[in-house]
mmCIF file of C-alpha atoms in Angstrom:
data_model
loop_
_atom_site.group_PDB
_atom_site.id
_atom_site.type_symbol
_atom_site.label_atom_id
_atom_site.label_comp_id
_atom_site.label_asym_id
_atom_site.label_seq_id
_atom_site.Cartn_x
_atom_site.Cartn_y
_atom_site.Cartn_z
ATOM 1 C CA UNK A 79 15.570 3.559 -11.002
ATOM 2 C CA UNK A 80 15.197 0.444 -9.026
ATOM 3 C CA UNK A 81 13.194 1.126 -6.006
ATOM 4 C CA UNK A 82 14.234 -1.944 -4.262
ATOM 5 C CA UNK A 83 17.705 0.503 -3.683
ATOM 6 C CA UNK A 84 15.556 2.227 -1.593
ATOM 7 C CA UNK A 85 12.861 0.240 0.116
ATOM 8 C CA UNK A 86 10.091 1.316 -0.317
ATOM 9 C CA UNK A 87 8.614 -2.232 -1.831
ATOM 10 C CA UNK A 88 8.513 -2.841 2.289
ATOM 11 C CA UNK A 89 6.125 -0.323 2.754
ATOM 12 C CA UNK A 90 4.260 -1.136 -0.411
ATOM 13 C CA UNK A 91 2.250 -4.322 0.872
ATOM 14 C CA UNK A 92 1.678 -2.410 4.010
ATOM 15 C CA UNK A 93 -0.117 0.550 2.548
ATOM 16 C CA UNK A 94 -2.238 -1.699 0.153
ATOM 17 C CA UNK A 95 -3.594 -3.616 3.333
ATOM 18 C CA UNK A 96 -4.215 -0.702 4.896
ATOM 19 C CA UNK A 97 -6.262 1.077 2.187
ATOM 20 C CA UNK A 98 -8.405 -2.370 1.527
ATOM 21 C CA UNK A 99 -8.841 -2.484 5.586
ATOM 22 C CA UNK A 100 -9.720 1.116 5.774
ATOM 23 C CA UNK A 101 -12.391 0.857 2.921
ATOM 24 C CA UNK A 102 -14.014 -2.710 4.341
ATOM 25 C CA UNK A 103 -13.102 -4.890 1.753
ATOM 26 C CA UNK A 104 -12.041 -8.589 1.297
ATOM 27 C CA UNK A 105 -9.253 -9.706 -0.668
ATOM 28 C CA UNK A 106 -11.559 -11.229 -3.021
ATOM 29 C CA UNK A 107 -13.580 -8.431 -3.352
ATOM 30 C CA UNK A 108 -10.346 -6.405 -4.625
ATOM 31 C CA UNK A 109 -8.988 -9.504 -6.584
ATOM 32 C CA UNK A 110 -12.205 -9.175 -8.741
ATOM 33 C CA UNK A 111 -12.307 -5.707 -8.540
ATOM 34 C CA UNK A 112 -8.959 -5.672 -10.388
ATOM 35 C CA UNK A 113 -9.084 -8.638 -12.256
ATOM 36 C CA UNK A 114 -6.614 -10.803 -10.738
ATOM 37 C CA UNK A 115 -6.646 -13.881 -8.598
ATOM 38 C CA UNK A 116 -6.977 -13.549 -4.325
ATOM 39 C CA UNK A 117 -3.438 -14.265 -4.269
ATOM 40 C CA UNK A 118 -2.165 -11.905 -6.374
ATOM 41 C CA UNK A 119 -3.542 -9.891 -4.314
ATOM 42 C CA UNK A 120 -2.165 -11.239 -1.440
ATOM 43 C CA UNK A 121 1.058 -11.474 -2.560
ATOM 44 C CA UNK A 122 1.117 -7.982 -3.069
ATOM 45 C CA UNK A 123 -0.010 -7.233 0.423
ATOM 46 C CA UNK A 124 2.842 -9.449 2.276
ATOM 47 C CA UNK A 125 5.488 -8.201 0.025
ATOM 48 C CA UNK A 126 6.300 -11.467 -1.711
ATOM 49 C CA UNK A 127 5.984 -9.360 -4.854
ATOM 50 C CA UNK A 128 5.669 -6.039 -6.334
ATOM 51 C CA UNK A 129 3.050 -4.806 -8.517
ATOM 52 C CA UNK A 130 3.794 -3.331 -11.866
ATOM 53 C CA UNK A 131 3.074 0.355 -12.331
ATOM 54 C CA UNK A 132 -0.349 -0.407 -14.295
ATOM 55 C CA UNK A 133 -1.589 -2.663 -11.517
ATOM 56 C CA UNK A 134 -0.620 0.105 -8.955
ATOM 57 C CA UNK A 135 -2.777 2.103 -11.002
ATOM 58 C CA UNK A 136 -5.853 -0.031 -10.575
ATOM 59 C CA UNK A 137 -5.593 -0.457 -6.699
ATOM 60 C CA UNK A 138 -5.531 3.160 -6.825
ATOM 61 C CA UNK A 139 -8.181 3.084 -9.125
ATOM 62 C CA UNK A 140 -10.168 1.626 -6.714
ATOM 63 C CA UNK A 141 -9.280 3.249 -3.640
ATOM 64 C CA UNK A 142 -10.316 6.826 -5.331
ATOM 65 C CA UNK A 143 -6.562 7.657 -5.328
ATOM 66 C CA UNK A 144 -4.004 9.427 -7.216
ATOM 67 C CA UNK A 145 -0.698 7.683 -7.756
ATOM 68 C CA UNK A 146 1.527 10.212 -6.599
ATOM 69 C CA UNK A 147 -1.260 10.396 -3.386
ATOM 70 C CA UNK A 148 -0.601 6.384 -3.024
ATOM 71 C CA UNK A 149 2.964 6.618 -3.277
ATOM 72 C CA UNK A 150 3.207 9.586 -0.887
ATOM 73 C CA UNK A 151 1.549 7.192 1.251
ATOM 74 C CA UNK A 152 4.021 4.386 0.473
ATOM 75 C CA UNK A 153 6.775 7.303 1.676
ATOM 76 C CA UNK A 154 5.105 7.819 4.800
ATOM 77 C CA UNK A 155 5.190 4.396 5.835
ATOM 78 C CA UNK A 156 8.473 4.177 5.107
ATOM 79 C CA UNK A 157 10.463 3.604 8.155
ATOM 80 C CA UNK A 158 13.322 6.432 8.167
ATOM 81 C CA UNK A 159 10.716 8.961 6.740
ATOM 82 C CA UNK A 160 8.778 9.881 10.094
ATOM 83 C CA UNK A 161 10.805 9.883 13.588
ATOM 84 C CA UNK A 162 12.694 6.785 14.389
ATOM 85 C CA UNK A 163 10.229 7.133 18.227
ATOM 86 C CA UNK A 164 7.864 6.192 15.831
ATOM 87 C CA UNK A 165 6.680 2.503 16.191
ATOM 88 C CA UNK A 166 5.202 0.491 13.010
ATOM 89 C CA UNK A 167 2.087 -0.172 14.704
ATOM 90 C CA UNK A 168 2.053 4.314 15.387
ATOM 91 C CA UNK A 169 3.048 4.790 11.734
ATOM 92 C CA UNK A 170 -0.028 2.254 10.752
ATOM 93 C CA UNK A 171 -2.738 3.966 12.767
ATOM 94 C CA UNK A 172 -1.570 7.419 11.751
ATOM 95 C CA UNK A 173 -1.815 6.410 8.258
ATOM 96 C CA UNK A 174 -5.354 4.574 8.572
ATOM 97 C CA UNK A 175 -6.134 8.356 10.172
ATOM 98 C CA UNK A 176 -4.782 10.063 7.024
ATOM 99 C CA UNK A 177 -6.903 7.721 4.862
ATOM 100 C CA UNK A 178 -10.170 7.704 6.595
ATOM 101 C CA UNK A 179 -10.719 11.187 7.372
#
């Protein structure tokens, strides 16, 4: 299935800045974390590229998630999943919510 059909690898760099924001950490901090470079890292997080399955894994790894629970997240952000009243910047906060509480 290729998932750029549908999407979702928008929502994907989204979601991964979000969880590193939400937990206080520095691009760096994940990059070594995870054993890549910064800019992997931040490639991922502006979308320029999409991480393989196994490197999903570690980010979830280290955010204490499941990856259905990370992709369910990726879902959520998606835009034609919640209301279309809905702004991005609504969608972001409600997810940083979901995350932090």
């Amino acid at each position: 299935m290729d998932v750029t059909k549908y999407n979702y690898y928008e929502c994907f760099g989204d979601t991964l800045a979000i969880l590193r924001k939400s937990k206080g950490y520095t691009k760096k901090y994940v990059a070594d974390m995870i054993n890549v470079c910064p800019s992997t890292v931040s490639n991922h997080e502006y979308d320029r590229t999409l991480p393989q399955l196994g490197m999903t894994a570690r980010y979830c790894s280290l955010y204490g998630l499941e990856l259905w629970e990370f992709f369910h997240l990726v879902a959520y952000t998606k835009e034609d999943s919640v209301s279309p009243l809905v702004t991005s910047d609504i969608r972001k906060l409600a997810l940083q919510h979901m995350i932090t509480k």
